[in-house]
Amino acid sequence: MNFLNALNGKDVWPPPLWLMRQAGRYLPEYRATRAKAGDFLSLCLNPALAEDVTLQPIRKFGFDAAILFSDILILPMALGQGLRFAEGEGPRMPPLESLAGLKPDNAPGIYAPVIETVSRLRGSLPKDTALIGFAGGPTTVACYMLDGQGGGFPRTRRLAYERPEFVKQVLNILTETTIEYLSAQVKAGADCVMLFESWAGIFPPGQFRAFVIEPNRRICKALKKRHEGLKIIGFPRLAGLMLGEYARDAGVDAIGLDSVTDIKAARAACPAGTVFQGNLDPLLLKLGGKAMEEAVEALLADVRGYPHIFNLGHGITPDVPEAHVARLVELVRQGG
Ligand code: CP3
């Protein structure tokens, strides 16, 4: 399997390809299935429909990997924190005040439909398509839990200085439950897992070490002990100069690279042989045309000779024309 070979450090050419948020609103068939489900959360918790939307971009574009359709905020919801997705506004939760409301013992029962989606996908995916399980990184999930919404996370940033013990307790609960959650996904058939630490980059170095690297390290260590040979992709978005330390210490096998980091600088900062995934600016997929074509050619030239998984530096936006995705696939399949 090309995707797993690249993840295992083999130089595969052309590089395997998938896109973050490849199942989503830019696809008319996704919008139809979401309408059938009623809303986004009901879709995440309906195994038959979540299976179908996971497969939609595979059927249409033949990507090398499918990512489980769910959301990183299903875990805090399963822990007992209220969650709703306000149309056009993104996620909303009541900002977490204490640990008392969190019920880790109940979580597996509540996220069970997501695990069932993984099992179904194991049976329905083409044999040469890898299945990626995922969870949010503890810090990114804690940001949403403590602030109750996206947008700079001012309360989390303050609490990290004023009540670091509280933040650490939240991170501990998330670290432990994330290990169980990802382990259940692997047992159900995920070929590898990805940790979305999308807001890693908002913390200064000391907090980055304590809140991002350390919990990620504990998760990777525990998962690898339980599941021999399991590969883990970390996505410490906007980590900047902390990327090298993350790559060295967090225990991940591959780094999801945002699009503001120069891939040559990233390679120089990380241990030799580090596998990278991503790096293409998502805006290019919206623009298409010459801008996209040139950037794709340039990235292909940059990664030639290295193990690389072709992807964006962040998720596809809903305004991307499908024809641009088709063209991107064609360009990558040609290998530049
Ligand atoms: O990549 C995939 O296709 C897998 C499924 C997936 C979703 N979200 C589906 C989704 C994954 C891996 C995520 C991760 C996620 N969710 C992250 C980390 C990655 C990132 O984008 O930084 C974060 C921060 C979230 C939380 C979240 N979920 C936000 C902030 C939003 C609203 C933003 C938006 O795009 O509207 C969501 C909603 C969401 N998650 C959608 C999808 C397809 C859109 C829901 C819809 O309206 O249909």
mmCIF file of C-alpha atoms and ligand atoms in Angstrom:
data_model
loop_
_atom_site.group_PDB
_atom_site.id
_atom_site.type_symbol
_atom_site.label_atom_id
_atom_site.label_comp_id
_atom_site.label_asym_id
_atom_site.label_seq_id
_atom_site.Cartn_x
_atom_site.Cartn_y
_atom_site.Cartn_z
ATOM 1 C CA MET A 1 0.000 0.000 0.000
ATOM 2 C CA ASN A 2 1.619 3.232 -1.215
ATOM 3 C CA PHE A 3 0.379 5.331 1.670
ATOM 4 C CA LEU A 4 1.679 2.956 4.365
ATOM 5 C CA ASN A 5 4.943 2.455 2.509
ATOM 6 C CA ALA A 6 5.574 6.197 2.516
ATOM 7 C CA LEU A 7 4.545 6.387 6.167
ATOM 8 C CA ASN A 8 7.097 3.660 6.845
ATOM 9 C CA GLY A 9 9.803 5.865 5.350
ATOM 10 C CA LYS A 10 9.992 4.376 1.852
ATOM 11 C CA ASP A 11 10.509 6.691 -1.064
ATOM 12 C CA VAL A 12 7.334 6.122 -3.089
ATOM 13 C CA TRP A 13 6.931 7.922 -6.434
ATOM 14 C CA PRO A 14 4.577 9.540 -7.296
ATOM 15 C CA PRO A 15 3.869 10.288 -3.643
ATOM 16 C CA PRO A 16 0.639 8.980 -2.105
ATOM 17 C CA LEU A 17 -2.107 11.558 -1.839
ATOM 18 C CA TRP A 18 -5.065 12.444 0.359
ATOM 19 C CA LEU A 19 -6.488 15.761 1.535
ATOM 20 C CA MET A 20 -7.502 16.961 4.982
ATOM 21 C CA ARG A 21 -11.297 17.464 5.028
ATOM 22 C CA GLN A 22 -11.551 15.532 1.760
ATOM 23 C CA ALA A 23 -15.071 14.554 2.815
ATOM 24 C CA GLY A 24 -16.861 17.841 3.214
ATOM 25 C CA ARG A 25 -19.051 20.646 2.005
ATOM 26 C CA TYR A 26 -17.307 21.188 -1.349
ATOM 27 C CA LEU A 27 -18.861 17.855 -2.447
ATOM 28 C CA PRO A 28 -22.560 17.946 -3.432
ATOM 29 C CA GLU A 29 -22.983 14.330 -2.318
ATOM 30 C CA TYR A 30 -21.679 15.298 1.148
ATOM 31 C CA ARG A 31 -24.180 18.141 1.390
ATOM 32 C CA ALA A 32 -26.976 15.737 0.421
ATOM 33 C CA THR A 33 -25.962 13.146 3.043
ATOM 34 C CA ARG A 34 -25.617 15.810 5.729
ATOM 35 C CA ALA A 35 -29.102 17.062 4.912
ATOM 36 C CA LYS A 36 -30.367 13.480 5.274
ATOM 37 C CA ALA A 37 -28.656 13.176 8.672
ATOM 38 C CA GLY A 38 -30.157 16.469 9.836
ATOM 39 C CA ASP A 39 -26.998 18.113 11.113
ATOM 40 C CA PHE A 40 -23.238 17.613 11.336
ATOM 41 C CA LEU A 41 -23.149 15.900 14.753
ATOM 42 C CA SER A 42 -25.923 13.476 13.824
ATOM 43 C CA LEU A 43 -23.894 12.640 10.717
ATOM 44 C CA CYS A 44 -20.770 11.946 12.815
ATOM 45 C CA LEU A 45 -22.772 9.636 15.086
ATOM 46 C CA ASN A 46 -24.571 7.709 12.307
ATOM 47 C CA PRO A 47 -22.228 4.857 11.271
ATOM 48 C CA ALA A 48 -23.899 4.080 7.936
ATOM 49 C CA LEU A 49 -23.964 7.726 6.805
ATOM 50 C CA ALA A 50 -20.491 8.511 8.230
ATOM 51 C CA GLU A 51 -19.162 5.476 6.369
ATOM 52 C CA ASP A 52 -20.731 6.721 3.169
ATOM 53 C CA VAL A 53 -19.297 10.256 3.402
ATOM 54 C CA THR A 54 -15.858 8.819 4.221
ATOM 55 C CA LEU A 55 -16.043 6.824 0.973
ATOM 56 C CA GLN A 56 -17.390 9.652 -1.219
ATOM 57 C CA PRO A 57 -14.019 11.298 -1.984
ATOM 58 C CA ILE A 58 -12.390 7.872 -2.422
ATOM 59 C CA ARG A 59 -14.962 6.914 -5.070
ATOM 60 C CA LYS A 60 -14.635 10.263 -6.821
ATOM 61 C CA PHE A 61 -10.887 10.902 -6.706
ATOM 62 C CA GLY A 62 -9.277 7.592 -5.740
ATOM 63 C CA PHE A 63 -7.173 9.012 -2.891
ATOM 64 C CA ASP A 64 -4.607 6.684 -1.296
ATOM 65 C CA ALA A 65 -6.060 7.096 2.187
ATOM 66 C CA ALA A 66 -9.497 7.589 3.688
ATOM 67 C CA ILE A 67 -9.832 9.455 6.951
ATOM 68 C CA LEU A 68 -12.594 8.409 9.305
ATOM 69 C CA PHE A 69 -15.432 10.916 9.113
ATOM 70 C CA SER A 70 -15.960 12.372 12.577
ATOM 71 C CA ASP A 71 -14.682 15.408 14.486
ATOM 72 C CA ILE A 72 -12.064 16.086 17.139
ATOM 73 C CA LEU A 73 -14.797 17.475 19.403
ATOM 74 C CA ILE A 74 -16.657 14.151 19.626
ATOM 75 C CA LEU A 75 -14.307 13.175 22.474
ATOM 76 C CA PRO A 76 -15.118 16.126 24.790
ATOM 77 C CA MET A 77 -18.782 15.614 23.911
ATOM 78 C CA ALA A 78 -18.415 11.967 24.967
ATOM 79 C CA LEU A 79 -16.803 13.142 28.220
ATOM 80 C CA GLY A 80 -20.001 15.015 28.991
ATOM 81 C CA GLN A 81 -19.324 18.523 27.762
ATOM 82 C CA GLY A 82 -22.222 19.946 25.760
ATOM 83 C CA LEU A 83 -21.443 20.552 22.080
ATOM 84 C CA ARG A 84 -23.353 22.102 19.254
ATOM 85 C CA PHE A 85 -22.380 23.305 15.825
ATOM 86 C CA ALA A 86 -24.017 26.638 15.133
ATOM 87 C CA GLU A 87 -24.683 26.911 11.375
ATOM 88 C CA GLY A 88 -22.004 29.072 9.798
ATOM 89 C CA GLU A 89 -20.312 29.786 13.152
ATOM 90 C CA GLY A 90 -18.455 26.608 14.085
ATOM 91 C CA PRO A 91 -18.443 24.673 17.359
ATOM 92 C CA ARG A 92 -19.843 25.968 20.650
ATOM 93 C CA MET A 93 -19.450 24.398 24.119
ATOM 94 C CA PRO A 94 -20.129 25.718 27.608
ATOM 95 C CA PRO A 95 -16.614 26.816 28.733
ATOM 96 C CA LEU A 96 -15.300 24.192 31.163
ATOM 97 C CA GLU A 97 -15.206 25.461 34.776
ATOM 98 C CA SER A 98 -14.203 22.332 36.686
ATOM 99 C CA LEU A 99 -13.424 18.670 36.197
ATOM 100 C CA ALA A 100 -16.592 17.652 38.036
ATOM 101 C CA GLY A 101 -18.723 17.573 34.892
ATOM 102 C CA LEU A 102 -16.413 15.245 32.972
ATOM 103 C CA LYS A 103 -17.313 11.548 33.027
ATOM 104 C CA PRO A 104 -14.528 9.515 31.358
ATOM 105 C CA ASP A 105 -16.244 6.216 32.211
ATOM 106 C CA ASN A 106 -19.226 7.123 30.061
ATOM 107 C CA ALA A 107 -17.160 8.162 27.045
ATOM 108 C CA PRO A 108 -16.727 4.774 25.277
ATOM 109 C CA GLY A 109 -20.487 4.220 25.239
ATOM 110 C CA ILE A 110 -21.047 7.623 23.669
ATOM 111 C CA TYR A 111 -18.308 7.426 21.026
ATOM 112 C CA ALA A 112 -19.236 3.805 20.177
ATOM 113 C CA PRO A 113 -20.913 4.815 16.862
ATOM 114 C CA VAL A 114 -17.582 6.309 15.685
ATOM 115 C CA ILE A 115 -15.823 3.025 16.408
ATOM 116 C CA GLU A 116 -18.559 1.217 14.509
ATOM 117 C CA THR A 117 -17.915 3.524 11.528
ATOM 118 C CA VAL A 118 -14.261 2.396 11.577
ATOM 119 C CA SER A 119 -15.301 -1.283 11.593
ATOM 120 C CA ARG A 120 -17.674 -0.760 8.691
ATOM 121 C CA LEU A 121 -14.986 1.080 6.703
ATOM 122 C CA ARG A 122 -12.555 -1.745 7.281
ATOM 123 C CA GLY A 123 -14.956 -3.936 5.348
ATOM 124 C CA SER A 124 -15.915 -1.499 2.616
ATOM 125 C CA LEU A 125 -12.709 0.323 1.655
ATOM 126 C CA PRO A 126 -10.756 -0.803 -1.422
ATOM 127 C CA LYS A 127 -7.848 -3.030 -0.345
ATOM 128 C CA ASP A 128 -5.171 -0.545 -1.434
ATOM 129 C CA THR A 129 -6.730 2.419 0.396
ATOM 130 C CA ALA A 130 -5.419 3.044 3.917
ATOM 131 C CA LEU A 131 -7.767 3.980 6.731
ATOM 132 C CA ILE A 132 -6.655 6.828 8.992
ATOM 133 C CA GLY A 133 -8.158 7.062 12.479
ATOM 134 C CA PHE A 134 -7.760 10.314 14.371
ATOM 135 C CA ALA A 135 -8.251 12.396 17.469
ATOM 136 C CA GLY A 136 -7.555 15.968 18.388
ATOM 137 C CA GLY A 137 -4.332 16.586 20.235
ATOM 138 C CA PRO A 138 -5.125 17.142 23.938
ATOM 139 C CA THR A 139 -4.116 20.803 23.846
ATOM 140 C CA THR A 140 -6.210 21.634 20.795
ATOM 141 C CA VAL A 141 -9.228 19.879 22.291
ATOM 142 C CA ALA A 142 -8.619 21.603 25.654
ATOM 143 C CA CYS A 143 -8.563 24.990 23.867
ATOM 144 C CA TYR A 144 -12.123 24.421 22.632
ATOM 145 C CA MET A 145 -13.247 22.996 25.998
ATOM 146 C CA LEU A 146 -11.866 25.914 28.038
ATOM 147 C CA ASP A 147 -12.899 28.721 25.692
ATOM 148 C CA GLY A 148 -16.070 27.092 24.421
ATOM 149 C CA GLN A 149 -15.348 28.187 20.848
ATOM 150 C CA GLY A 150 -12.580 28.899 18.356
ATOM 151 C CA GLY A 151 -11.001 32.305 17.842
ATOM 152 C CA GLY A 152 -7.691 32.821 19.587
ATOM 153 C CA PHE A 153 -8.601 30.980 22.822
ATOM 154 C CA PRO A 154 -7.982 33.939 25.186
ATOM 155 C CA ARG A 155 -9.294 32.126 28.291
ATOM 156 C CA THR A 156 -7.103 29.064 27.683
ATOM 157 C CA ARG A 157 -4.086 31.298 27.169
ATOM 158 C CA ARG A 158 -4.747 33.048 30.507
ATOM 159 C CA LEU A 159 -5.503 29.851 32.430
ATOM 160 C CA ALA A 160 -2.234 28.328 31.187
ATOM 161 C CA TYR A 161 -0.438 30.994 33.275
ATOM 162 C CA GLU A 162 -2.890 31.548 36.121
ATOM 163 C CA ARG A 163 -4.161 27.992 36.778
ATOM 164 C CA PRO A 164 -1.603 25.691 35.125
ATOM 165 C CA GLU A 165 -2.569 22.834 37.444
ATOM 166 C CA PHE A 166 -6.180 22.966 36.238
ATOM 167 C CA VAL A 167 -5.042 23.006 32.602
ATOM 168 C CA LYS A 168 -2.728 20.058 33.285
ATOM 169 C CA GLN A 169 -5.554 18.090 34.896
ATOM 170 C CA VAL A 170 -7.736 18.678 31.848
ATOM 171 C CA LEU A 171 -4.846 17.604 29.604
ATOM 172 C CA ASN A 172 -4.300 14.480 31.721
ATOM 173 C CA ILE A 173 -7.911 13.414 31.341
ATOM 174 C CA LEU A 174 -7.750 14.093 27.604
ATOM 175 C CA THR A 175 -4.450 12.248 27.246
ATOM 176 C CA GLU A 176 -5.804 9.147 28.965
ATOM 177 C CA THR A 177 -9.137 9.129 27.155
ATOM 178 C CA THR A 178 -7.459 9.831 23.806
ATOM 179 C CA ILE A 179 -5.275 6.741 24.276
ATOM 180 C CA GLU A 180 -8.391 4.602 24.821
ATOM 181 C CA TYR A 181 -10.275 6.280 21.969
ATOM 182 C CA LEU A 182 -7.467 5.829 19.420
ATOM 183 C CA SER A 183 -6.726 2.325 20.643
ATOM 184 C CA ALA A 184 -10.397 1.419 20.028
ATOM 185 C CA GLN A 185 -10.090 2.835 16.491
ATOM 186 C CA VAL A 186 -6.983 0.733 15.814
ATOM 187 C CA LYS A 187 -8.668 -2.407 17.155
ATOM 188 C CA ALA A 188 -11.637 -1.678 14.886
ATOM 189 C CA GLY A 189 -9.344 -1.514 11.840
ATOM 190 C CA ALA A 190 -7.618 1.857 11.460
ATOM 191 C CA ASP A 191 -4.242 1.371 9.706
ATOM 192 C CA CYS A 192 -2.652 4.378 11.375
ATOM 193 C CA VAL A 193 -3.760 7.368 13.429
ATOM 194 C CA MET A 194 -3.316 11.113 13.211
ATOM 195 C CA LEU A 195 -3.235 13.600 16.091
ATOM 196 C CA PHE A 196 -4.623 16.998 15.083
ATOM 197 C CA GLU A 197 -2.775 19.504 17.268
ATOM 198 C CA SER A 198 -4.091 22.364 15.146
ATOM 199 C CA TRP A 199 -3.582 25.094 17.738
ATOM 200 C CA ALA A 200 -0.183 23.953 19.003
ATOM 201 C CA GLY A 201 1.361 27.146 17.644
ATOM 202 C CA ILE A 202 -0.361 29.573 20.023
ATOM 203 C CA PHE A 203 1.794 28.558 23.011
ATOM 204 C CA PRO A 204 5.274 29.848 23.886
ATOM 205 C CA PRO A 205 8.092 27.269 24.084
ATOM 206 C CA GLY A 206 7.783 26.256 27.759
ATOM 207 C CA GLN A 207 4.055 25.671 27.433
ATOM 208 C CA PHE A 208 4.527 24.032 24.030
ATOM 209 C CA ARG A 209 6.779 21.462 25.728
ATOM 210 C CA ALA A 210 4.450 20.822 28.659
ATOM 211 C CA PHE A 211 1.107 21.044 26.852
ATOM 212 C CA VAL A 212 1.854 19.800 23.356
ATOM 213 C CA ILE A 213 4.984 17.616 23.278
ATOM 214 C CA GLU A 214 4.475 15.850 26.623
ATOM 215 C CA PRO A 215 0.826 14.744 26.150
ATOM 216 C CA ASN A 216 1.554 13.743 22.518
ATOM 217 C CA ARG A 217 4.548 11.738 23.750
ATOM 218 C CA ARG A 218 2.439 9.900 26.332
ATOM 219 C CA ILE A 219 -0.200 9.062 23.722
ATOM 220 C CA CYS A 220 2.348 7.778 21.183
ATOM 221 C CA LYS A 221 4.198 5.725 23.788
ATOM 222 C CA ALA A 222 1.044 4.072 25.122
ATOM 223 C CA LEU A 223 -0.401 3.354 21.675
ATOM 224 C CA LYS A 224 2.824 1.884 20.350
ATOM 225 C CA LYS A 225 3.112 -0.348 23.386
ATOM 226 C CA ARG A 226 -0.389 -1.683 22.768
ATOM 227 C CA HIS A 227 -0.247 -1.862 18.962
ATOM 228 C CA GLU A 228 3.056 -3.087 17.594
ATOM 229 C CA GLY A 229 4.125 -1.326 14.420
ATOM 230 C CA LEU A 230 1.399 1.331 14.623
ATOM 231 C CA LYS A 231 2.318 4.530 12.779
ATOM 232 C CA ILE A 232 1.262 7.902 14.095
ATOM 233 C CA ILE A 233 1.091 11.206 12.215
ATOM 234 C CA GLY A 234 1.388 14.346 14.344
ATOM 235 C CA PHE A 235 0.075 17.688 13.085
ATOM 236 C CA PRO A 236 1.513 20.390 15.356
ATOM 237 C CA ARG A 237 0.205 23.245 13.246
ATOM 238 C CA LEU A 238 2.166 26.512 13.338
ATOM 239 C CA ALA A 239 4.816 24.976 15.620
ATOM 240 C CA GLY A 240 7.457 27.158 13.958
ATOM 241 C CA LEU A 241 10.927 26.617 15.392
ATOM 242 C CA MET A 242 9.524 24.126 17.932
ATOM 243 C CA LEU A 243 8.927 21.667 15.091
ATOM 244 C CA GLY A 244 12.306 19.966 15.431
ATOM 245 C CA GLU A 245 11.856 19.366 19.134
ATOM 246 C CA TYR A 246 8.354 18.032 18.508
ATOM 247 C CA ALA A 247 9.620 15.663 15.786
ATOM 248 C CA ARG A 248 12.398 14.420 18.064
ATOM 249 C CA ASP A 249 10.481 14.032 21.318
ATOM 250 C CA ALA A 250 6.769 13.488 20.666
ATOM 251 C CA GLY A 251 7.203 9.956 19.317
ATOM 252 C CA VAL A 252 5.307 10.449 16.063
ATOM 253 C CA ASP A 253 6.401 8.786 12.817
ATOM 254 C CA ALA A 254 5.382 11.549 10.451
ATOM 255 C CA ILE A 255 4.784 15.262 10.628
ATOM 256 C CA GLY A 256 1.789 16.973 9.070
ATOM 257 C CA LEU A 257 3.249 20.226 7.816
ATOM 258 C CA ASP A 258 1.237 23.459 7.693
ATOM 259 C CA SER A 259 1.666 25.706 4.673
ATOM 260 C CA VAL A 260 3.586 28.568 6.311
ATOM 261 C CA THR A 261 6.636 26.389 7.035
ATOM 262 C CA ASP A 262 9.355 25.991 4.406
ATOM 263 C CA ILE A 263 9.690 22.241 3.854
ATOM 264 C CA LYS A 264 13.477 22.419 3.426
ATOM 265 C CA ALA A 265 13.787 24.279 6.732
ATOM 266 C CA ALA A 266 11.475 21.704 8.334
ATOM 267 C CA ARG A 267 13.640 18.882 7.002
ATOM 268 C CA ALA A 268 16.762 20.547 8.370
ATOM 269 C CA ALA A 269 15.143 20.983 11.794
ATOM 270 C CA CYS A 270 13.795 17.425 12.131
ATOM 271 C CA PRO A 271 15.678 14.121 12.545
ATOM 272 C CA ALA A 272 16.962 12.605 9.291
ATOM 273 C CA GLY A 273 14.339 10.427 7.631
ATOM 274 C CA THR A 274 11.348 12.224 9.154
ATOM 275 C CA VAL A 275 8.346 11.610 6.909
ATOM 276 C CA PHE A 276 6.360 14.715 6.004
ATOM 277 C CA GLN A 277 2.776 15.096 4.922
ATOM 278 C CA GLY A 278 1.126 18.213 3.548
ATOM 279 C CA ASN A 279 2.457 21.721 3.078
ATOM 280 C CA LEU A 280 0.405 22.861 0.044
ATOM 281 C CA ASP A 281 -1.468 26.112 0.762
ATOM 282 C CA PRO A 282 -5.234 25.265 0.805
ATOM 283 C CA LEU A 283 -5.991 28.588 -0.890
ATOM 284 C CA LEU A 284 -4.347 27.250 -4.071
ATOM 285 C CA LEU A 285 -7.006 24.549 -4.333
ATOM 286 C CA LYS A 286 -9.654 27.258 -4.393
ATOM 287 C CA LEU A 287 -7.755 29.354 -6.950
ATOM 288 C CA GLY A 288 -6.765 26.504 -9.271
ATOM 289 C CA GLY A 289 -5.153 27.485 -12.584
ATOM 290 C CA LYS A 290 -1.537 28.459 -13.016
ATOM 291 C CA ALA A 291 -0.992 29.391 -9.362
ATOM 292 C CA MET A 292 -1.997 25.907 -8.228
ATOM 293 C CA GLU A 293 -0.183 24.091 -11.017
ATOM 294 C CA GLU A 294 3.115 25.872 -10.351
ATOM 295 C CA ALA A 295 2.928 25.352 -6.600
ATOM 296 C CA VAL A 296 2.150 21.642 -7.035
ATOM 297 C CA GLU A 297 5.098 21.233 -9.434
ATOM 298 C CA ALA A 298 7.360 23.076 -6.998
ATOM 299 C CA LEU A 299 6.286 20.962 -4.034
ATOM 300 C CA LEU A 300 6.702 17.750 -6.032
ATOM 301 C CA ALA A 301 10.235 18.866 -6.959
ATOM 302 C CA ASP A 302 10.977 19.670 -3.292
ATOM 303 C CA VAL A 303 9.882 16.257 -2.010
ATOM 304 C CA ARG A 304 11.404 14.124 -4.771
ATOM 305 C CA GLY A 305 13.735 11.573 -3.198
ATOM 306 C CA TYR A 306 12.151 11.860 0.262
ATOM 307 C CA PRO A 307 9.300 9.901 1.813
ATOM 308 C CA HIS A 308 6.358 12.269 1.492
ATOM 309 C CA ILE A 309 2.577 12.110 1.664
ATOM 310 C CA PHE A 310 1.012 14.720 -0.586
ATOM 311 C CA ASN A 311 -1.618 16.835 1.215
ATOM 312 C CA LEU A 312 -2.613 20.384 2.068
ATOM 313 C CA GLY A 313 -1.249 22.366 5.003
ATOM 314 C CA HIS A 314 -4.784 22.577 6.457
ATOM 315 C CA GLY A 315 -8.258 21.395 5.476
ATOM 316 C CA ILE A 316 -10.089 21.945 2.156
ATOM 317 C CA THR A 317 -12.481 24.867 2.359
ATOM 318 C CA PRO A 318 -16.123 24.526 1.257
ATOM 319 C CA ASP A 319 -15.618 26.965 -1.653
ATOM 320 C CA VAL A 320 -13.189 24.678 -3.547
ATOM 321 C CA PRO A 321 -14.407 23.670 -7.038
ATOM 322 C CA GLU A 322 -14.321 19.899 -7.531
ATOM 323 C CA ALA A 323 -12.577 20.358 -10.887
ATOM 324 C CA HIS A 324 -9.551 21.835 -9.072
ATOM 325 C CA VAL A 325 -9.330 18.753 -6.868
ATOM 326 C CA ALA A 326 -9.505 16.527 -9.958
ATOM 327 C CA ARG A 327 -6.690 18.534 -11.595
ATOM 328 C CA LEU A 328 -4.564 18.345 -8.444
ATOM 329 C CA VAL A 329 -4.976 14.563 -8.375
ATOM 330 C CA GLU A 330 -3.966 14.369 -12.047
ATOM 331 C CA LEU A 331 -0.849 16.500 -11.465
ATOM 332 C CA VAL A 332 0.294 14.508 -8.443
ATOM 333 C CA ARG A 333 -0.338 11.177 -10.206
ATOM 334 C CA GLN A 334 1.930 12.369 -13.038
ATOM 335 C CA GLY A 335 4.639 12.996 -10.444
ATOM 336 C CA GLY A 336 5.610 16.406 -11.822
HETATM 337 O O1 CP3 B 1 -10.441 15.414 7.337
HETATM 338 C C1 CP3 B 1 -11.545 14.806 7.314
HETATM 339 O O2 CP3 B 1 -12.247 14.758 6.284
HETATM 340 C C2 CP3 B 1 -11.973 14.026 8.526
HETATM 341 C C3 CP3 B 1 -12.996 14.589 9.348
HETATM 342 C C4 CP3 B 1 -12.630 15.786 10.195
HETATM 343 C C5 CP3 B 1 -13.514 16.877 10.393
HETATM 344 N N1 CP3 B 1 -12.945 17.711 11.292
HETATM 345 C C6 CP3 B 1 -14.819 17.029 9.741
HETATM 346 C C7 CP3 B 1 -15.518 18.305 9.843
HETATM 347 C C8 CP3 B 1 -11.487 16.032 10.944
HETATM 348 C C9 CP3 B 1 -10.205 15.226 11.041
HETATM 349 C C10 CP3 B 1 -11.702 17.251 11.645
HETATM 350 C C11 CP3 B 1 -10.728 17.817 12.571
HETATM 351 C C12 CP3 B 1 -11.042 19.051 13.283
HETATM 352 N N2 CP3 B 1 -12.246 19.482 13.734
HETATM 353 C C13 CP3 B 1 -10.055 19.986 13.689
HETATM 354 C C14 CP3 B 1 -8.573 19.834 13.464
HETATM 355 C C15 CP3 B 1 -8.159 20.159 12.084
HETATM 356 C C16 CP3 B 1 -8.362 21.597 11.716
HETATM 357 O O3 CP3 B 1 -9.163 21.841 10.812
HETATM 358 O O4 CP3 B 1 -7.686 22.448 12.314
HETATM 359 C C17 CP3 B 1 -10.712 21.019 14.354
HETATM 360 C C18 CP3 B 1 -10.070 22.252 14.943
HETATM 361 C C19 CP3 B 1 -12.099 20.679 14.397
HETATM 362 C C20 CP3 B 1 -13.207 21.442 15.032
HETATM 363 C C21 CP3 B 1 -14.171 21.886 14.029
HETATM 364 N N3 CP3 B 1 -15.052 21.070 13.365
HETATM 365 C C22 CP3 B 1 -14.378 23.218 13.577
HETATM 366 C C23 CP3 B 1 -13.594 24.427 14.034
HETATM 367 C C24 CP3 B 1 -15.396 23.158 12.627
HETATM 368 C C25 CP3 B 1 -16.046 24.331 11.939
HETATM 369 C C26 CP3 B 1 -15.217 24.829 10.847
HETATM 370 C C27 CP3 B 1 -15.839 24.566 9.532
HETATM 371 O O5 CP3 B 1 -15.123 24.125 8.623
HETATM 372 O O6 CP3 B 1 -17.049 24.834 9.416
HETATM 373 C C28 CP3 B 1 -15.779 21.806 12.476
HETATM 374 C C29 CP3 B 1 -16.809 21.302 11.559
HETATM 375 C C30 CP3 B 1 -16.427 20.192 10.639
HETATM 376 N N4 CP3 B 1 -15.607 19.140 10.922
HETATM 377 C C31 CP3 B 1 -16.909 20.038 9.308
HETATM 378 C C32 CP3 B 1 -16.359 18.847 8.805
HETATM 379 C C33 CP3 B 1 -16.597 18.217 7.466
HETATM 380 C C34 CP3 B 1 -17.891 20.943 8.613
HETATM 381 C C35 CP3 B 1 -19.229 20.560 9.148
HETATM 382 C C36 CP3 B 1 -20.358 20.841 8.237
HETATM 383 O O7 CP3 B 1 -20.891 21.956 8.344
HETATM 384 O O8 CP3 B 1 -20.734 19.937 7.462
#
